[in-house]
Structures are given as structure tokens and as C-alpha cells.
Amino acid sequence: MASSNNAPSLGRCGGFVAERLRDAFHLPARRTSVPEARRRVLAVLHEWGAAEQVRDDAELVVSELFTNAVRHTDSEKVDCELTVLGAFLRVEVTDQGRGSSMPHVQPGSVDKECGRGLFLVGALSESWGVRPDPTGRGRTVWADLAYGSPTAH
């Protein structure tokens, strides 16, 4: 397993200082890394006190986004970042390589066994999208999931 930033950061929110939870890691771009990414996300969210539904939704979203990055790009590693932004959990998965096309929901993907991953991401998230990564080589696919207040830290 690679780097992590599990420490909370402090940011200004109105007239007070608010804690912002953040974790980041990267794993090799291999199929065997997908279950490791799911385990990592579940452990972090459990540590943050996230509700079971949030953990379940985030696990599925990370699984789909990580799988897409491994399958459809020429990356050597895949980065994953979790950040609590107010009432939302932002999940970001960044690859290093260009795929053959931009990630998009496949028409009729609900009924297919393969190709429905982004349909599920869209169904579970408040919003999602794609942007170029900071290096300009790969891309980041992000999803904002309803988070609410953590029960404990």
C-alpha cells in the first residue's frame, strides 16, 4: 500500500474553524488492487464514523471507478482520494494514462452485466464528473456522495 494522509486538516468555514477529513492513497493499476482499494476506503470511513450506507455507497463507487481506471487506461498506478466537504463525501480516482474515450454512461447499460458501472456511480452520487488530472496526462473521475455528520472521529 502506498502513501496516505489520514490527518484532518483545518479550514475556515464562516466564522469558525472546521475540521476537514481527507485521505489519499495510490495502488498499482492491477485488478488485484480493486479489492484493496475497497478495503482501504471502508477502513477509513469506519474510522471517520461514517454511516453504514455511506460506507456501502462509497465502496461501490470506488470499486467501479478504480476498475475503470485499471481496465481502460495504460496507467501504472491509480490514485484515490476521499474528502469530506460539508454534507458530502468527495471520492476521486485519478489514472495516469489516456483511455480510448472519456468515461460516460453506456446507453442501455442498466440491463448489461458489463458497462453499467458509471450508471451505478450516477445513481449513488449527488453529482459526478471528469476532469484532466493536474499533470495533464491522465484524468480524475469524481463523485460526491451524501455524507451528513459523522457519528465519531
PDB file of C-alpha atoms in Angstrom:
ATOM      1  CA  MET A   1       0.000   0.000   0.000  1.00  0.00           C
ATOM      2  CA  ALA A   2       1.204   3.490  -0.723  1.00  0.00           C
ATOM      3  CA  SER A   3       1.018   6.979   0.714  1.00  0.00           C
ATOM      4  CA  SER A   4      -1.730   8.223   2.952  1.00  0.00           C
ATOM      5  CA  ASN A   5      -2.747  11.481   4.521  1.00  0.00           C
ATOM      6  CA  ASN A   6      -5.142  10.446   7.234  1.00  0.00           C
ATOM      7  CA  ALA A   7      -4.714  13.584   9.310  1.00  0.00           C
ATOM      8  CA  PRO A   8      -7.613  16.002   9.433  1.00  0.00           C
ATOM      9  CA  SER A   9      -6.940  19.467   8.104  1.00  0.00           C
ATOM     10  CA  LEU A  10      -8.397  22.673   9.423  1.00  0.00           C
ATOM     11  CA  GLY A  11     -10.191  25.154   7.226  1.00  0.00           C
ATOM     12  CA  ARG A  12     -12.249  28.289   7.700  1.00  0.00           C
ATOM     13  CA  CYS A  13     -15.995  27.852   7.479  1.00  0.00           C
ATOM     14  CA  GLY A  14     -17.953  31.015   8.202  1.00  0.00           C
ATOM     15  CA  GLY A  15     -16.586  32.483  11.423  1.00  0.00           C
ATOM     16  CA  PHE A  16     -15.184  29.256  12.838  1.00  0.00           C
ATOM     17  CA  VAL A  17     -12.529  26.679  12.038  1.00  0.00           C
ATOM     18  CA  ALA A  18     -13.930  23.380  10.740  1.00  0.00           C
ATOM     19  CA  GLU A  19     -12.223  20.013  10.531  1.00  0.00           C
ATOM     20  CA  ARG A  20     -11.946  18.606   7.023  1.00  0.00           C
ATOM     21  CA  LEU A  21     -11.374  14.872   6.786  1.00  0.00           C
ATOM     22  CA  ARG A  22      -9.113  13.702   3.952  1.00  0.00           C
ATOM     23  CA  ASP A  23      -7.326  10.505   2.981  1.00  0.00           C
ATOM     24  CA  ALA A  24      -5.327   9.731  -0.147  1.00  0.00           C
ATOM     25  CA  PHE A  25      -3.565   6.618  -1.372  1.00  0.00           C
ATOM     26  CA  HIS A  26      -2.357   5.014  -4.565  1.00  0.00           C
ATOM     27  CA  LEU A  27      -2.116   1.413  -5.663  1.00  0.00           C
ATOM     28  CA  PRO A  28      -0.700  -0.393  -8.702  1.00  0.00           C
ATOM     29  CA  ALA A  29      -3.047  -0.394 -11.704  1.00  0.00           C
ATOM     30  CA  ARG A  30      -3.870  -4.103 -11.424  1.00  0.00           C
ATOM     31  CA  ARG A  31      -7.151  -5.960 -10.985  1.00  0.00           C
ATOM     32  CA  THR A  32      -5.913  -7.237  -7.633  1.00  0.00           C
ATOM     33  CA  SER A  33      -5.746  -3.639  -6.378  1.00  0.00           C
ATOM     34  CA  VAL A  34      -9.513  -3.116  -6.686  1.00  0.00           C
ATOM     35  CA  PRO A  35     -10.430  -5.145  -3.569  1.00  0.00           C
ATOM     36  CA  GLU A  36      -7.545  -3.484  -1.713  1.00  0.00           C
ATOM     37  CA  ALA A  37      -8.953  -0.040  -2.630  1.00  0.00           C
ATOM     38  CA  ARG A  38     -12.389  -1.114  -1.351  1.00  0.00           C
ATOM     39  CA  ARG A  39     -10.903  -2.363   1.937  1.00  0.00           C
ATOM     40  CA  ARG A  40      -8.937   0.853   2.367  1.00  0.00           C
ATOM     41  CA  VAL A  41     -11.999   3.052   1.776  1.00  0.00           C
ATOM     42  CA  LEU A  42     -14.151   1.013   4.174  1.00  0.00           C
ATOM     43  CA  ALA A  43     -11.483   1.196   6.890  1.00  0.00           C
ATOM     44  CA  VAL A  44     -11.044   4.958   6.550  1.00  0.00           C
ATOM     45  CA  LEU A  45     -14.773   5.660   6.538  1.00  0.00           C
ATOM     46  CA  HIS A  46     -15.274   3.378   9.539  1.00  0.00           C
ATOM     47  CA  GLU A  47     -12.506   5.277  11.350  1.00  0.00           C
ATOM     48  CA  TRP A  48     -14.245   8.567  10.494  1.00  0.00           C
ATOM     49  CA  GLY A  49     -17.535   7.255  11.883  1.00  0.00           C
ATOM     50  CA  ALA A  50     -19.400   7.313   8.571  1.00  0.00           C
ATOM     51  CA  ALA A  51     -22.829   5.689   8.481  1.00  0.00           C
ATOM     52  CA  GLU A  52     -23.079   2.178   7.050  1.00  0.00           C
ATOM     53  CA  GLN A  53     -24.997   3.408   3.972  1.00  0.00           C
ATOM     54  CA  VAL A  54     -22.235   5.929   3.206  1.00  0.00           C
ATOM     55  CA  ARG A  55     -19.596   3.199   3.553  1.00  0.00           C
ATOM     56  CA  ASP A  56     -21.549   0.841   1.278  1.00  0.00           C
ATOM     57  CA  ASP A  57     -22.126   3.503  -1.387  1.00  0.00           C
ATOM     58  CA  ALA A  58     -18.508   4.679  -1.299  1.00  0.00           C
ATOM     59  CA  GLU A  59     -17.257   1.090  -1.534  1.00  0.00           C
ATOM     60  CA  LEU A  60     -19.282   0.511  -4.700  1.00  0.00           C
ATOM     61  CA  VAL A  61     -18.315   3.854  -6.259  1.00  0.00           C
ATOM     62  CA  VAL A  62     -14.605   3.298  -5.583  1.00  0.00           C
ATOM     63  CA  SER A  63     -14.844  -0.228  -6.938  1.00  0.00           C
ATOM     64  CA  GLU A  64     -16.412   0.968 -10.204  1.00  0.00           C
ATOM     65  CA  LEU A  65     -14.090   3.959 -10.699  1.00  0.00           C
ATOM     66  CA  PHE A  66     -10.948   2.026  -9.771  1.00  0.00           C
ATOM     67  CA  THR A  67     -11.931  -0.850 -12.070  1.00  0.00           C
ATOM     68  CA  ASN A  68     -12.475   1.564 -14.967  1.00  0.00           C
ATOM     69  CA  ALA A  69      -9.075   3.173 -14.402  1.00  0.00           C
ATOM     70  CA  VAL A  70      -7.375  -0.253 -14.385  1.00  0.00           C
ATOM     71  CA  ARG A  71      -9.278  -1.628 -17.399  1.00  0.00           C
ATOM     72  CA  HIS A  72      -9.442   1.358 -19.701  1.00  0.00           C
ATOM     73  CA  THR A  73      -6.128   3.193 -19.274  1.00  0.00           C
ATOM     74  CA  ASP A  74      -2.426   2.465 -19.594  1.00  0.00           C
ATOM     75  CA  SER A  75      -1.710   3.570 -16.017  1.00  0.00           C
ATOM     76  CA  GLU A  76       0.972   2.093 -13.774  1.00  0.00           C
ATOM     77  CA  LYS A  77      -0.789   3.335 -10.637  1.00  0.00           C
ATOM     78  CA  VAL A  78      -4.201   4.676  -9.677  1.00  0.00           C
ATOM     79  CA  ASP A  79      -4.708   7.363  -7.036  1.00  0.00           C
ATOM     80  CA  CYS A  80      -7.738   7.569  -4.769  1.00  0.00           C
ATOM     81  CA  GLU A  81      -8.707  10.483  -2.553  1.00  0.00           C
ATOM     82  CA  LEU A  82     -11.572  10.809  -0.066  1.00  0.00           C
ATOM     83  CA  THR A  83     -12.520  14.213   1.305  1.00  0.00           C
ATOM     84  CA  VAL A  84     -15.459  15.236   3.454  1.00  0.00           C
ATOM     85  CA  LEU A  85     -16.738  18.571   2.151  1.00  0.00           C
ATOM     86  CA  GLY A  86     -19.604  19.690   4.377  1.00  0.00           C
ATOM     87  CA  ALA A  87     -22.509  17.308   3.830  1.00  0.00           C
ATOM     88  CA  PHE A  88     -20.725  15.423   1.022  1.00  0.00           C
ATOM     89  CA  LEU A  89     -18.027  12.817   0.665  1.00  0.00           C
ATOM     90  CA  ARG A  90     -15.965  13.503  -2.458  1.00  0.00           C
ATOM     91  CA  VAL A  91     -14.454  10.362  -3.958  1.00  0.00           C
ATOM     92  CA  GLU A  92     -11.773  10.974  -6.608  1.00  0.00           C
ATOM     93  CA  VAL A  93      -9.972   8.338  -8.645  1.00  0.00           C
ATOM     94  CA  THR A  94      -7.109   9.521 -10.854  1.00  0.00           C
ATOM     95  CA  ASP A  95      -5.393   7.490 -13.550  1.00  0.00           C
ATOM     96  CA  GLN A  96      -2.102   8.232 -15.318  1.00  0.00           C
ATOM     97  CA  GLY A  97      -2.943   7.266 -18.834  1.00  0.00           C
ATOM     98  CA  ARG A  98      -5.329   8.138 -21.541  1.00  0.00           C
ATOM     99  CA  GLY A  99      -8.122   5.743 -22.243  1.00  0.00           C
ATOM    100  CA  SER A 100      -9.741   5.289 -25.610  1.00  0.00           C
ATOM    101  CA  SER A 101     -12.633   7.594 -24.651  1.00  0.00           C
ATOM    102  CA  MET A 102     -13.925   9.804 -21.856  1.00  0.00           C
ATOM    103  CA  PRO A 103     -15.835   7.976 -19.124  1.00  0.00           C
ATOM    104  CA  HIS A 104     -19.579   8.089 -19.806  1.00  0.00           C
ATOM    105  CA  VAL A 105     -22.699   6.099 -19.044  1.00  0.00           C
ATOM    106  CA  GLN A 106     -23.269   3.423 -21.686  1.00  0.00           C
ATOM    107  CA  PRO A 107     -26.708   3.556 -23.359  1.00  0.00           C
ATOM    108  CA  GLY A 108     -28.796   0.619 -22.156  1.00  0.00           C
ATOM    109  CA  SER A 109     -26.168  -0.236 -19.529  1.00  0.00           C
ATOM    110  CA  VAL A 110     -28.744  -0.982 -16.831  1.00  0.00           C
ATOM    111  CA  ASP A 111     -29.559  -4.344 -18.400  1.00  0.00           C
ATOM    112  CA  LYS A 112     -25.969  -5.338 -19.222  1.00  0.00           C
ATOM    113  CA  GLU A 113     -23.608  -7.146 -16.889  1.00  0.00           C
ATOM    114  CA  CYS A 114     -20.637  -5.131 -18.141  1.00  0.00           C
ATOM    115  CA  GLY A 115     -20.751  -1.382 -18.722  1.00  0.00           C
ATOM    116  CA  ARG A 116     -23.157  -0.293 -16.011  1.00  0.00           C
ATOM    117  CA  GLY A 117     -20.520   0.996 -13.570  1.00  0.00           C
ATOM    118  CA  LEU A 118     -20.958   4.692 -14.311  1.00  0.00           C
ATOM    119  CA  PHE A 119     -24.740   4.260 -14.295  1.00  0.00           C
ATOM    120  CA  LEU A 120     -24.369   2.983 -10.712  1.00  0.00           C
ATOM    121  CA  VAL A 121     -21.997   5.831  -9.827  1.00  0.00           C
ATOM    122  CA  GLY A 122     -24.572   8.308 -11.111  1.00  0.00           C
ATOM    123  CA  ALA A 123     -27.380   6.624  -9.208  1.00  0.00           C
ATOM    124  CA  LEU A 124     -25.475   6.638  -5.901  1.00  0.00           C
ATOM    125  CA  SER A 125     -23.980  10.118  -6.108  1.00  0.00           C
ATOM    126  CA  GLU A 126     -25.420  13.600  -5.905  1.00  0.00           C
ATOM    127  CA  SER A 127     -23.155  14.534  -8.824  1.00  0.00           C
ATOM    128  CA  TRP A 128     -20.126  13.178 -10.642  1.00  0.00           C
ATOM    129  CA  GLY A 129     -17.800  14.239 -13.393  1.00  0.00           C
ATOM    130  CA  VAL A 130     -14.439  14.011 -15.113  1.00  0.00           C
ATOM    131  CA  ARG A 131     -11.553  16.478 -15.324  1.00  0.00           C
ATOM    132  CA  PRO A 132      -7.939  16.303 -16.513  1.00  0.00           C
ATOM    133  CA  ASP A 133      -5.522  15.435 -13.724  1.00  0.00           C
ATOM    134  CA  PRO A 134      -3.033  18.146 -12.673  1.00  0.00           C
ATOM    135  CA  THR A 135      -0.224  16.655 -14.804  1.00  0.00           C
ATOM    136  CA  GLY A 136      -2.392  16.729 -17.921  1.00  0.00           C
ATOM    137  CA  ARG A 137      -1.582  13.096 -18.727  1.00  0.00           C
ATOM    138  CA  GLY A 138      -4.479  11.275 -17.095  1.00  0.00           C
ATOM    139  CA  ARG A 139      -7.865  12.196 -15.687  1.00  0.00           C
ATOM    140  CA  THR A 140      -9.752  12.311 -12.439  1.00  0.00           C
ATOM    141  CA  VAL A 141     -13.252  10.901 -12.134  1.00  0.00           C
ATOM    142  CA  TRP A 142     -15.021  12.247  -9.052  1.00  0.00           C
ATOM    143  CA  ALA A 143     -18.322  11.603  -7.319  1.00  0.00           C
ATOM    144  CA  ASP A 144     -20.000  13.466  -4.454  1.00  0.00           C
ATOM    145  CA  LEU A 145     -21.957  11.203  -2.104  1.00  0.00           C
ATOM    146  CA  ALA A 146     -24.325  12.365   0.631  1.00  0.00           C
ATOM    147  CA  TYR A 147     -22.333  12.161   3.864  1.00  0.00           C
ATOM    148  CA  GLY A 148     -24.083  14.073   6.625  1.00  0.00           C
ATOM    149  CA  SER A 149     -22.464  14.369  10.002  1.00  0.00           C
ATOM    150  CA  PRO A 150     -20.027  11.692  11.114  1.00  0.00           C
ATOM    151  CA  THR A 151     -21.004   9.920  14.320  1.00  0.00           C
ATOM    152  CA  ALA A 152     -17.467   9.949  15.738  1.00  0.00           C
ATOM    153  CA  HIS A 153     -13.892  10.749  14.830  1.00  0.00           C
TER     154      HIS A 153
END
